Amino acid sequence: GSYLISIGDVSGKGMSAALQMVQVRLLFRFISDSVNDPKEILSSLNKNIFKYIRKGVYFTMTLAEVKDKVLRICRAGHTPLIYYSSKNTSCSLINQKGMAVGLCSNGLFESSLEEYILKTEKGDIITFYSDGLTETMNSARSEFGIERLKELICNNSFKTPEEIKMIILEDIKKFRGYAEVHDDITFIILKIK
């Protein structure tokens, strides 16, 4: 069988953004019950957001269908995935085209979506994350950044996803110090067995 992994970020902050995310999730669940092709799901979400969710709401999302070590990935304006290849022992970004859901309803969204097929091997790691992670700031106002995240994944690739998660969280805490938190930190680590 196959399953879907998704990560997303809705525009705005606070309670209204949280409520909109609940609506988006319901819509997503409803659509993905009958469709499991990432491109089709995102296209359907984009069509329906204008019908069911109030105007001016948009969100970014990365959606991947996982089936037999093969990922079909579509990215609607969200942060690029980090892919660690155990064969090459290096991290690269999966950074294909795609715009945020809810920005336009005239077919431009569908034509902007690019599907990426990733054939993985044992030991490969795929990291989905929100910009709240890479844009975490310290008191000197410098950002945690994507390179630092890639380095952490590369250096700890032999560990379990749970261990890598703890290392990333620990490093963010150390990096941030006493600077205040501006955004939520969300990430998913998938390691191929």
mmCIF file of C-alpha atoms in Angstrom:
data_model
loop_
_atom_site.group_PDB
_atom_site.id
_atom_site.type_symbol
_atom_site.label_atom_id
_atom_site.label_comp_id
_atom_site.label_asym_id
_atom_site.label_seq_id
_atom_site.Cartn_x
_atom_site.Cartn_y
_atom_site.Cartn_z
ATOM 1 C CA GLY A 1 0.000 0.000 0.000
ATOM 2 C CA SER A 2 0.869 3.663 -0.067
ATOM 3 C CA TYR A 3 0.474 6.558 2.323
ATOM 4 C CA LEU A 4 0.667 10.345 2.194
ATOM 5 C CA ILE A 5 2.936 12.689 4.116
ATOM 6 C CA SER A 6 2.043 16.360 4.185
ATOM 7 C CA ILE A 7 3.358 19.501 5.787
ATOM 8 C CA GLY A 8 1.860 22.952 5.425
ATOM 9 C CA ASP A 9 1.785 26.507 6.626
ATOM 10 C CA VAL A 10 -1.229 28.799 6.496
ATOM 11 C CA SER A 11 -0.944 32.579 6.017
ATOM 12 C CA GLY A 12 -1.428 34.777 9.051
ATOM 13 C CA LYS A 13 -0.855 34.207 12.743
ATOM 14 C CA GLY A 14 -2.803 33.481 15.874
ATOM 15 C CA MET A 15 -6.282 32.097 16.359
ATOM 16 C CA SER A 16 -7.742 32.914 12.936
ATOM 17 C CA ALA A 17 -4.818 31.179 11.194
ATOM 18 C CA ALA A 18 -5.265 28.156 13.478
ATOM 19 C CA LEU A 19 -8.975 27.930 12.631
ATOM 20 C CA GLN A 20 -8.237 28.234 8.916
ATOM 21 C CA MET A 21 -5.710 25.426 9.216
ATOM 22 C CA VAL A 22 -8.420 23.244 10.780
ATOM 23 C CA GLN A 23 -10.675 23.955 7.785
ATOM 24 C CA VAL A 24 -7.837 23.229 5.355
ATOM 25 C CA ARG A 25 -7.095 19.931 7.112
ATOM 26 C CA LEU A 26 -10.756 18.861 6.916
ATOM 27 C CA LEU A 27 -10.829 19.689 3.213
ATOM 28 C CA PHE A 28 -7.540 17.840 2.696
ATOM 29 C CA ARG A 29 -8.809 14.735 4.552
ATOM 30 C CA PHE A 30 -12.018 14.768 2.543
ATOM 31 C CA ILE A 31 -10.175 15.006 -0.804
ATOM 32 C CA SER A 32 -7.433 12.506 0.053
ATOM 33 C CA ASP A 33 -10.043 9.884 1.009
ATOM 34 C CA SER A 34 -10.761 9.358 -2.676
ATOM 35 C CA VAL A 35 -7.556 10.599 -4.369
ATOM 36 C CA ASN A 36 -3.944 9.792 -3.516
ATOM 37 C CA ASP A 37 -2.092 11.489 -6.348
ATOM 38 C CA PRO A 38 -0.304 14.529 -4.789
ATOM 39 C CA LYS A 39 -0.761 16.734 -7.862
ATOM 40 C CA GLU A 40 -4.497 15.977 -8.077
ATOM 41 C CA ILE A 41 -5.011 16.536 -4.342
ATOM 42 C CA LEU A 42 -3.286 19.928 -4.438
ATOM 43 C CA SER A 43 -5.223 20.967 -7.570
ATOM 44 C CA SER A 44 -8.478 19.960 -5.909
ATOM 45 C CA LEU A 45 -7.526 21.815 -2.705
ATOM 46 C CA ASN A 46 -6.818 24.929 -4.750
ATOM 47 C CA LYS A 47 -10.183 24.721 -6.557
ATOM 48 C CA ASN A 48 -12.113 24.144 -3.334
ATOM 49 C CA ILE A 49 -10.387 26.723 -1.139
ATOM 50 C CA PHE A 50 -12.178 29.461 -3.107
ATOM 51 C CA LYS A 51 -15.537 27.757 -2.565
ATOM 52 C CA TYR A 52 -15.336 26.834 1.102
ATOM 53 C CA ILE A 53 -12.735 28.945 2.856
ATOM 54 C CA ARG A 54 -12.890 32.702 3.162
ATOM 55 C CA LYS A 55 -11.174 34.900 0.605
ATOM 56 C CA GLY A 56 -7.577 35.925 1.128
ATOM 57 C CA VAL A 57 -6.520 32.680 2.817
ATOM 58 C CA TYR A 58 -3.595 30.943 1.216
ATOM 59 C CA PHE A 59 -1.198 28.280 2.369
ATOM 60 C CA THR A 60 1.949 26.475 1.334
ATOM 61 C CA MET A 61 2.194 22.718 1.338
ATOM 62 C CA THR A 62 4.442 19.836 0.412
ATOM 63 C CA LEU A 63 2.735 16.556 -0.269
ATOM 64 C CA ALA A 64 4.385 13.198 -0.888
ATOM 65 C CA GLU A 65 2.917 9.810 -1.673
ATOM 66 C CA VAL A 66 5.159 7.022 -0.368
ATOM 67 C CA LYS A 67 4.935 3.619 -2.057
ATOM 68 C CA ASP A 68 7.606 0.900 -2.051
ATOM 69 C CA LYS A 69 10.519 3.276 -1.322
ATOM 70 C CA VAL A 70 9.384 5.621 -4.128
ATOM 71 C CA LEU A 71 8.145 9.113 -3.277
ATOM 72 C CA ARG A 72 5.970 11.203 -5.570
ATOM 73 C CA ILE A 73 6.445 14.737 -4.338
ATOM 74 C CA CYS A 74 4.580 17.954 -5.116
ATOM 75 C CA ARG A 75 5.467 21.265 -3.556
ATOM 76 C CA ALA A 76 2.985 24.138 -3.441
ATOM 77 C CA GLY A 77 5.230 27.037 -2.460
ATOM 78 C CA HIS A 78 6.504 25.329 0.707
ATOM 79 C CA THR A 79 10.137 25.038 1.851
ATOM 80 C CA PRO A 80 12.181 22.581 -0.250
ATOM 81 C CA LEU A 81 12.679 19.059 1.095
ATOM 82 C CA ILE A 82 16.114 18.012 2.275
ATOM 83 C CA TYR A 83 17.168 14.678 0.818
ATOM 84 C CA TYR A 84 20.079 12.784 2.329
ATOM 85 C CA SER A 85 21.390 10.103 -0.029
ATOM 86 C CA SER A 86 23.132 7.275 1.843
ATOM 87 C CA LYS A 87 24.897 6.300 -1.389
ATOM 88 C CA ASN A 88 26.417 9.755 -1.949
ATOM 89 C CA THR A 89 26.545 10.583 1.797
ATOM 90 C CA SER A 90 25.354 14.101 0.987
ATOM 91 C CA CYS A 91 22.275 16.300 1.407
ATOM 92 C CA SER A 92 20.551 18.060 -1.464
ATOM 93 C CA LEU A 93 17.378 20.115 -1.793
ATOM 94 C CA ILE A 94 14.318 18.947 -3.680
ATOM 95 C CA ASN A 95 13.257 22.303 -4.917
ATOM 96 C CA GLN A 96 10.784 21.906 -7.746
ATOM 97 C CA LYS A 97 8.304 24.534 -8.914
ATOM 98 C CA GLY A 98 4.853 25.180 -7.461
ATOM 99 C CA MET A 99 2.933 28.117 -6.012
ATOM 100 C CA ALA A 100 0.964 28.440 -2.764
ATOM 101 C CA VAL A 101 -2.622 27.143 -2.642
ATOM 102 C CA GLY A 102 -5.309 29.851 -2.734
ATOM 103 C CA LEU A 103 -3.418 32.542 -4.651
ATOM 104 C CA CYS A 104 -5.180 32.132 -7.986
ATOM 105 C CA SER A 105 -8.046 30.163 -9.451
ATOM 106 C CA ASN A 106 -7.401 30.553 -13.156
ATOM 107 C CA GLY A 107 -5.423 27.408 -13.965
ATOM 108 C CA LEU A 108 -2.064 29.038 -13.263
ATOM 109 C CA PHE A 109 -1.766 26.992 -10.068
ATOM 110 C CA GLU A 110 -2.144 23.640 -11.851
ATOM 111 C CA SER A 111 0.351 24.525 -14.570
ATOM 112 C CA SER A 112 2.898 25.683 -11.969
ATOM 113 C CA LEU A 113 2.884 22.339 -10.105
ATOM 114 C CA GLU A 114 5.824 20.081 -10.794
ATOM 115 C CA GLU A 115 5.850 16.440 -9.707
ATOM 116 C CA TYR A 116 9.146 14.941 -8.586
ATOM 117 C CA ILE A 117 9.733 11.188 -8.393
ATOM 118 C CA LEU A 118 12.336 10.153 -5.831
ATOM 119 C CA LYS A 119 13.563 6.551 -5.819
ATOM 120 C CA THR A 120 15.114 5.997 -2.418
ATOM 121 C CA GLU A 121 17.461 3.415 -0.947
ATOM 122 C CA LYS A 122 18.009 1.983 2.528
ATOM 123 C CA GLY A 123 19.434 4.628 4.874
ATOM 124 C CA ASP A 124 18.170 7.613 2.859
ATOM 125 C CA ILE A 125 16.576 10.422 4.877
ATOM 126 C CA ILE A 126 13.903 12.870 3.710
ATOM 127 C CA THR A 127 13.209 15.895 5.906
ATOM 128 C CA PHE A 128 10.043 17.998 5.594
ATOM 129 C CA TYR A 129 10.120 21.223 7.637
ATOM 130 C CA SER A 130 8.455 24.605 8.115
ATOM 131 C CA ASP A 131 10.247 27.911 7.608
ATOM 132 C CA GLY A 132 9.847 28.471 11.361
ATOM 133 C CA LEU A 133 12.754 26.065 11.775
ATOM 134 C CA THR A 134 15.243 27.581 9.319
ATOM 135 C CA GLU A 135 14.176 31.156 10.140
ATOM 136 C CA THR A 136 14.666 30.735 13.898
ATOM 137 C CA MET A 137 16.680 33.770 15.007
ATOM 138 C CA ASN A 138 19.234 34.250 17.746
ATOM 139 C CA SER A 139 19.693 37.470 19.718
ATOM 140 C CA ALA A 140 22.146 38.739 17.056
ATOM 141 C CA ARG A 141 19.250 38.370 14.557
ATOM 142 C CA SER A 142 20.965 35.814 12.370
ATOM 143 C CA GLU A 143 18.941 32.874 11.077
ATOM 144 C CA PHE A 144 19.448 29.192 11.853
ATOM 145 C CA GLY A 145 19.399 28.570 8.101
ATOM 146 C CA ILE A 146 19.117 25.657 5.739
ATOM 147 C CA GLU A 147 22.848 24.886 5.533
ATOM 148 C CA ARG A 148 23.032 24.288 9.262
ATOM 149 C CA LEU A 149 20.047 21.961 9.067
ATOM 150 C CA LYS A 150 21.585 20.016 6.165
ATOM 151 C CA GLU A 151 24.838 19.674 8.093
ATOM 152 C CA LEU A 152 23.034 18.280 11.164
ATOM 153 C CA ILE A 153 21.250 15.673 9.053
ATOM 154 C CA CYS A 154 24.440 14.663 7.192
ATOM 155 C CA ASN A 155 26.499 14.384 10.376
ATOM 156 C CA ASN A 156 23.868 12.276 12.141
ATOM 157 C CA SER A 157 22.561 10.206 9.243
ATOM 158 C CA PHE A 158 23.470 6.905 10.933
ATOM 159 C CA LYS A 159 21.112 7.655 13.833
ATOM 160 C CA THR A 160 17.395 6.953 14.173
ATOM 161 C CA PRO A 161 14.829 9.606 13.122
ATOM 162 C CA GLU A 162 13.946 10.081 16.806
ATOM 163 C CA GLU A 163 17.604 10.769 17.688
ATOM 164 C CA ILE A 164 18.019 13.157 14.747
ATOM 165 C CA LYS A 165 14.862 14.991 15.876
ATOM 166 C CA MET A 166 16.271 15.474 19.383
ATOM 167 C CA ILE A 167 19.624 16.680 18.003
ATOM 168 C CA ILE A 168 17.896 19.272 15.774
ATOM 169 C CA LEU A 169 15.682 20.518 18.638
ATOM 170 C CA GLU A 170 18.673 20.721 20.975
ATOM 171 C CA ASP A 171 20.725 22.637 18.407
ATOM 172 C CA ILE A 172 17.884 25.098 17.752
ATOM 173 C CA LYS A 173 17.541 25.726 21.486
ATOM 174 C CA LYS A 174 21.278 26.378 21.839
ATOM 175 C CA PHE A 175 21.324 28.581 18.734
ATOM 176 C CA ARG A 176 18.311 30.671 19.791
ATOM 177 C CA GLY A 177 19.559 31.273 23.320
ATOM 178 C CA TYR A 178 17.331 33.873 24.940
ATOM 179 C CA ALA A 179 15.858 35.256 21.719
ATOM 180 C CA GLU A 180 12.059 35.071 21.626
ATOM 181 C CA VAL A 181 10.190 32.535 19.502
ATOM 182 C CA HIS A 182 8.463 34.046 16.446
ATOM 183 C CA ASP A 183 7.104 31.010 14.661
ATOM 184 C CA ASP A 184 6.272 27.391 15.247
ATOM 185 C CA ILE A 185 8.847 24.731 14.456
ATOM 186 C CA THR A 186 7.473 21.771 12.547
ATOM 187 C CA PHE A 187 9.410 19.011 10.847
ATOM 188 C CA ILE A 188 9.078 15.385 9.772
ATOM 189 C CA ILE A 189 12.024 13.026 9.373
ATOM 190 C CA LEU A 190 11.518 9.970 7.181
ATOM 191 C CA LYS A 191 14.278 7.343 7.116
ATOM 192 C CA ILE A 192 14.129 4.511 4.609
ATOM 193 C CA LYS A 193 14.570 1.026 6.076
#
